[in-house]
Structure formats: C-alpha cells, structure tokens
Amino acid sequence: MFDRLFPRRPRDQAPLPEPDAQLALGALLVRVALADRSYTVEEVSQIDRILQATFGLKPLEAAKLRASCEALERHAPGTKEFARILRQEVGYEDRLSLAMSMWKVVLADGRRKTSEELSLHEIEAALGITDADSAVIQAEATGAAPGH
C-alpha cells in the first residue's frame, strides 16, 4: 500500500556526460543566467539562440543541449573546471565571443543585476580574458564607453 502511495524514485538516473567544450560553454551560460537566482524565459531563449548560432544547431537540438547543460551546471564542477576545458579547447578570440554571449544572457531580461555581472567577471577571469578586453566587451554589450 505504501509503495502505491509513496513510490520510490529510481536511484539510477542517467549519469551526467563528461563536459566538453559544448557542454562547458552551455553550462557557463546557464550559470551566468542563474547567478541572480532567477532563470527567465528571455535568458533561456537567448541561451538557445547562442547555442544554435555557435554550434549550427536546429532549435530542438539547442534546447536539448541546453537541458543537458542545465543538469551539468547543477551537479558538475565549479566554474574554474569549465573554464579550464574551454581554455584548452577554444582559442582566445572565441573566448572573447563567449564573453559577449554571456553579456547577451545577462542583459536578455532587460535588467542588469550585480550578481550576474560579478559571476560573468569571475568566469571571464577564469577564461583568461584580460581586464582590458573584458572592459571593451562590457562596453560593446551595454552600449557604454569603456571604463564607465
């Protein structure tokens, strides 16, 4: 009787995939979006668009990849581990593009939040992006002059 009322959850859930550059990128985008403890439809849509454009995916493929990235982000190593994977597999110019993509996610809901920006700057530093390049990217993303 109790089994029918309180069914046991299966313990053997599918193991998480080993992070590669695709999953690390997506997980960092999700991590930035979640930094303010709010995950909006606008942020999800922006992440899907970034994954589509970056990896040449169809919308459903991008949504599936994002779902994997969300699971990985919840249970996987810290930001530095994801950044290490990307530093090893992705050139500096592409990491700059990633930083711009993260800004698009941060700004997707129309509100700038300190927690998201701090998370983004932590990720940029872990990716080895210089402060000067970070300032230029932020200025481009926000429409402000560098240093303001």
PDB file of C-alpha atoms in Angstrom:
ATOM      1  CA  MET A   1       0.000   0.000   0.000  1.00  0.00           C
ATOM      2  CA  PHE A   2       2.731   2.458   0.919  1.00  0.00           C
ATOM      3  CA  ASP A   3       4.527   1.704  -2.326  1.00  0.00           C
ATOM      4  CA  ARG A   4       1.483   2.852  -4.265  1.00  0.00           C
ATOM      5  CA  LEU A   5       1.096   5.996  -2.195  1.00  0.00           C
ATOM      6  CA  PHE A   6       4.781   6.831  -1.997  1.00  0.00           C
ATOM      7  CA  PRO A   7       6.519   5.277  -4.972  1.00  0.00           C
ATOM      8  CA  ARG A   8      10.276   5.156  -4.712  1.00  0.00           C
ATOM      9  CA  ARG A   9      12.234   7.287  -7.057  1.00  0.00           C
ATOM     10  CA  PRO A  10      14.668   5.379  -9.177  1.00  0.00           C
ATOM     11  CA  ARG A  11      18.160   5.770  -7.791  1.00  0.00           C
ATOM     12  CA  ASP A  12      19.928   5.042 -11.035  1.00  0.00           C
ATOM     13  CA  GLN A  13      19.466   8.209 -13.012  1.00  0.00           C
ATOM     14  CA  ALA A  14      21.401   8.603 -16.214  1.00  0.00           C
ATOM     15  CA  PRO A  15      24.980   9.616 -15.480  1.00  0.00           C
ATOM     16  CA  LEU A  16      25.988  13.120 -16.421  1.00  0.00           C
ATOM     17  CA  PRO A  17      28.082  13.403 -19.546  1.00  0.00           C
ATOM     18  CA  GLU A  18      31.734  14.344 -19.292  1.00  0.00           C
ATOM     19  CA  PRO A  19      31.952  18.060 -20.008  1.00  0.00           C
ATOM     20  CA  ASP A  20      33.368  19.002 -23.394  1.00  0.00           C
ATOM     21  CA  ALA A  21      33.596  22.474 -24.927  1.00  0.00           C
ATOM     22  CA  GLN A  22      29.910  22.479 -25.968  1.00  0.00           C
ATOM     23  CA  LEU A  23      28.660  21.425 -22.559  1.00  0.00           C
ATOM     24  CA  ALA A  24      31.110  23.678 -20.712  1.00  0.00           C
ATOM     25  CA  LEU A  25      30.019  26.686 -22.770  1.00  0.00           C
ATOM     26  CA  GLY A  26      26.347  25.953 -22.225  1.00  0.00           C
ATOM     27  CA  ALA A  27      26.816  25.295 -18.517  1.00  0.00           C
ATOM     28  CA  LEU A  28      28.617  28.626 -18.084  1.00  0.00           C
ATOM     29  CA  LEU A  29      25.805  30.431 -19.927  1.00  0.00           C
ATOM     30  CA  VAL A  30      23.287  28.771 -17.605  1.00  0.00           C
ATOM     31  CA  ARG A  31      25.451  29.592 -14.575  1.00  0.00           C
ATOM     32  CA  VAL A  32      25.517  33.287 -15.513  1.00  0.00           C
ATOM     33  CA  ALA A  33      21.745  33.307 -16.018  1.00  0.00           C
ATOM     34  CA  LEU A  34      21.186  31.673 -12.617  1.00  0.00           C
ATOM     35  CA  ALA A  35      23.552  33.983 -10.740  1.00  0.00           C
ATOM     36  CA  ASP A  36      20.634  36.175  -9.631  1.00  0.00           C
ATOM     37  CA  ARG A  37      18.588  33.089  -8.656  1.00  0.00           C
ATOM     38  CA  SER A  38      16.115  33.883 -11.436  1.00  0.00           C
ATOM     39  CA  TYR A  39      16.037  31.993 -14.724  1.00  0.00           C
ATOM     40  CA  THR A  40      13.769  33.850 -17.095  1.00  0.00           C
ATOM     41  CA  VAL A  41      12.241  32.799 -20.402  1.00  0.00           C
ATOM     42  CA  GLU A  42      14.261  35.559 -22.058  1.00  0.00           C
ATOM     43  CA  GLU A  43      17.505  34.118 -20.697  1.00  0.00           C
ATOM     44  CA  VAL A  44      16.578  30.581 -21.752  1.00  0.00           C
ATOM     45  CA  SER A  45      15.679  31.805 -25.246  1.00  0.00           C
ATOM     46  CA  GLN A  46      18.938  33.740 -25.501  1.00  0.00           C
ATOM     47  CA  ILE A  47      20.953  30.688 -24.447  1.00  0.00           C
ATOM     48  CA  ASP A  48      19.172  28.597 -27.077  1.00  0.00           C
ATOM     49  CA  ARG A  49      19.915  31.204 -29.777  1.00  0.00           C
ATOM     50  CA  ILE A  50      23.583  31.328 -28.755  1.00  0.00           C
ATOM     51  CA  LEU A  51      23.874  27.531 -28.850  1.00  0.00           C
ATOM     52  CA  GLN A  52      22.174  27.434 -32.262  1.00  0.00           C
ATOM     53  CA  ALA A  53      24.471  30.072 -33.727  1.00  0.00           C
ATOM     54  CA  THR A  54      27.665  28.793 -32.115  1.00  0.00           C
ATOM     55  CA  PHE A  55      27.253  25.131 -32.955  1.00  0.00           C
ATOM     56  CA  GLY A  56      24.971  25.248 -36.019  1.00  0.00           C
ATOM     57  CA  LEU A  57      22.118  23.503 -34.225  1.00  0.00           C
ATOM     58  CA  LYS A  58      18.421  23.386 -35.007  1.00  0.00           C
ATOM     59  CA  PRO A  59      16.113  24.843 -32.315  1.00  0.00           C
ATOM     60  CA  LEU A  60      15.193  21.452 -30.837  1.00  0.00           C
ATOM     61  CA  GLU A  61      18.840  20.355 -30.779  1.00  0.00           C
ATOM     62  CA  ALA A  62      19.800  23.580 -28.997  1.00  0.00           C
ATOM     63  CA  ALA A  63      17.027  23.092 -26.427  1.00  0.00           C
ATOM     64  CA  LYS A  64      18.197  19.523 -25.764  1.00  0.00           C
ATOM     65  CA  LEU A  65      21.793  20.700 -25.401  1.00  0.00           C
ATOM     66  CA  ARG A  66      20.670  23.453 -23.004  1.00  0.00           C
ATOM     67  CA  ALA A  67      18.762  20.880 -20.924  1.00  0.00           C
ATOM     68  CA  SER A  68      21.939  18.786 -20.662  1.00  0.00           C
ATOM     69  CA  CYS A  69      23.879  21.915 -19.736  1.00  0.00           C
ATOM     70  CA  GLU A  70      21.344  22.764 -17.029  1.00  0.00           C
ATOM     71  CA  ALA A  71      21.752  19.314 -15.479  1.00  0.00           C
ATOM     72  CA  LEU A  72      25.510  19.540 -15.754  1.00  0.00           C
ATOM     73  CA  GLU A  73      25.551  23.022 -14.209  1.00  0.00           C
ATOM     74  CA  ARG A  74      23.569  21.761 -11.192  1.00  0.00           C
ATOM     75  CA  HIS A  75      25.782  18.763 -10.487  1.00  0.00           C
ATOM     76  CA  ALA A  76      29.134  19.446 -12.061  1.00  0.00           C
ATOM     77  CA  PRO A  77      32.400  21.021 -11.021  1.00  0.00           C
ATOM     78  CA  GLY A  78      32.931  24.677 -10.375  1.00  0.00           C
ATOM     79  CA  THR A  79      33.394  27.482 -12.838  1.00  0.00           C
ATOM     80  CA  LYS A  80      37.155  27.023 -12.945  1.00  0.00           C
ATOM     81  CA  GLU A  81      36.829  23.450 -14.246  1.00  0.00           C
ATOM     82  CA  PHE A  82      34.501  24.533 -17.058  1.00  0.00           C
ATOM     83  CA  ALA A  83      36.835  27.423 -17.846  1.00  0.00           C
ATOM     84  CA  ARG A  84      39.827  25.067 -17.929  1.00  0.00           C
ATOM     85  CA  ILE A  85      38.084  22.910 -20.524  1.00  0.00           C
ATOM     86  CA  LEU A  86      37.330  25.959 -22.655  1.00  0.00           C
ATOM     87  CA  ARG A  87      40.860  27.388 -22.300  1.00  0.00           C
ATOM     88  CA  GLN A  88      42.249  24.062 -23.532  1.00  0.00           C
ATOM     89  CA  GLU A  89      39.837  23.620 -26.434  1.00  0.00           C
ATOM     90  CA  VAL A  90      38.917  27.153 -27.517  1.00  0.00           C
ATOM     91  CA  GLY A  91      41.170  29.954 -28.766  1.00  0.00           C
ATOM     92  CA  TYR A  92      41.326  33.380 -27.141  1.00  0.00           C
ATOM     93  CA  GLU A  93      39.239  35.124 -29.829  1.00  0.00           C
ATOM     94  CA  ASP A  94      36.483  32.539 -29.399  1.00  0.00           C
ATOM     95  CA  ARG A  95      36.614  33.016 -25.626  1.00  0.00           C
ATOM     96  CA  LEU A  96      36.071  36.735 -26.244  1.00  0.00           C
ATOM     97  CA  SER A  97      32.988  35.795 -28.279  1.00  0.00           C
ATOM     98  CA  LEU A  98      31.856  33.620 -25.378  1.00  0.00           C
ATOM     99  CA  ALA A  99      32.168  36.611 -23.042  1.00  0.00           C
ATOM    100  CA  MET A 100      29.983  38.660 -25.404  1.00  0.00           C
ATOM    101  CA  SER A 101      27.463  35.808 -25.453  1.00  0.00           C
ATOM    102  CA  MET A 102      27.406  35.781 -21.655  1.00  0.00           C
ATOM    103  CA  TRP A 103      26.656  39.513 -21.690  1.00  0.00           C
ATOM    104  CA  LYS A 104      23.717  38.822 -24.033  1.00  0.00           C
ATOM    105  CA  VAL A 105      22.368  36.349 -21.484  1.00  0.00           C
ATOM    106  CA  VAL A 106      22.895  38.790 -18.595  1.00  0.00           C
ATOM    107  CA  LEU A 107      21.031  41.525 -20.480  1.00  0.00           C
ATOM    108  CA  ALA A 108      18.340  39.249 -22.001  1.00  0.00           C
ATOM    109  CA  ASP A 109      15.734  40.009 -19.345  1.00  0.00           C
ATOM    110  CA  GLY A 110      16.269  43.771 -19.659  1.00  0.00           C
ATOM    111  CA  ARG A 111      17.670  44.160 -16.144  1.00  0.00           C
ATOM    112  CA  ARG A 112      21.302  44.472 -15.099  1.00  0.00           C
ATOM    113  CA  LYS A 113      21.964  42.653 -11.871  1.00  0.00           C
ATOM    114  CA  THR A 114      25.147  42.893  -9.851  1.00  0.00           C
ATOM    115  CA  SER A 115      25.120  39.176  -9.030  1.00  0.00           C
ATOM    116  CA  GLU A 116      25.039  38.225 -12.719  1.00  0.00           C
ATOM    117  CA  GLU A 117      27.750  40.725 -13.616  1.00  0.00           C
ATOM    118  CA  LEU A 118      30.006  39.505 -10.788  1.00  0.00           C
ATOM    119  CA  SER A 119      29.530  35.911 -11.927  1.00  0.00           C
ATOM    120  CA  LEU A 120      30.304  36.912 -15.507  1.00  0.00           C
ATOM    121  CA  HIS A 121      33.502  38.733 -14.484  1.00  0.00           C
ATOM    122  CA  GLU A 122      34.588  35.697 -12.435  1.00  0.00           C
ATOM    123  CA  ILE A 123      34.087  33.494 -15.495  1.00  0.00           C
ATOM    124  CA  GLU A 124      35.949  35.943 -17.749  1.00  0.00           C
ATOM    125  CA  ALA A 125      38.904  35.896 -15.367  1.00  0.00           C
ATOM    126  CA  ALA A 126      38.846  32.090 -15.222  1.00  0.00           C
ATOM    127  CA  LEU A 127      38.809  32.035 -19.038  1.00  0.00           C
ATOM    128  CA  GLY A 128      41.975  34.143 -19.048  1.00  0.00           C
ATOM    129  CA  ILE A 129      40.311  37.202 -20.578  1.00  0.00           C
ATOM    130  CA  THR A 130      42.269  40.356 -19.793  1.00  0.00           C
ATOM    131  CA  ASP A 131      40.685  43.203 -17.841  1.00  0.00           C
ATOM    132  CA  ALA A 132      41.118  45.486 -20.864  1.00  0.00           C
ATOM    133  CA  ASP A 133      39.323  43.073 -23.190  1.00  0.00           C
ATOM    134  CA  SER A 134      36.648  42.490 -20.571  1.00  0.00           C
ATOM    135  CA  ALA A 135      36.009  46.243 -20.341  1.00  0.00           C
ATOM    136  CA  VAL A 136      35.721  46.559 -24.133  1.00  0.00           C
ATOM    137  CA  ILE A 137      33.286  43.640 -24.319  1.00  0.00           C
ATOM    138  CA  GLN A 138      31.172  45.048 -21.491  1.00  0.00           C
ATOM    139  CA  ALA A 139      31.091  48.457 -23.182  1.00  0.00           C
ATOM    140  CA  GLU A 140      30.044  46.916 -26.505  1.00  0.00           C
ATOM    141  CA  ALA A 141      27.362  44.804 -24.855  1.00  0.00           C
ATOM    142  CA  THR A 142      25.893  47.603 -22.760  1.00  0.00           C
ATOM    143  CA  GLY A 143      26.419  50.467 -25.195  1.00  0.00           C
ATOM    144  CA  ALA A 144      28.632  52.349 -22.721  1.00  0.00           C
ATOM    145  CA  ALA A 145      32.056  53.856 -23.279  1.00  0.00           C
ATOM    146  CA  PRO A 146      34.893  51.613 -21.981  1.00  0.00           C
ATOM    147  CA  GLY A 147      35.755  52.357 -18.371  1.00  0.00           C
ATOM    148  CA  HIS A 148      32.303  53.734 -17.476  1.00  0.00           C
TER     149      HIS A 148
END
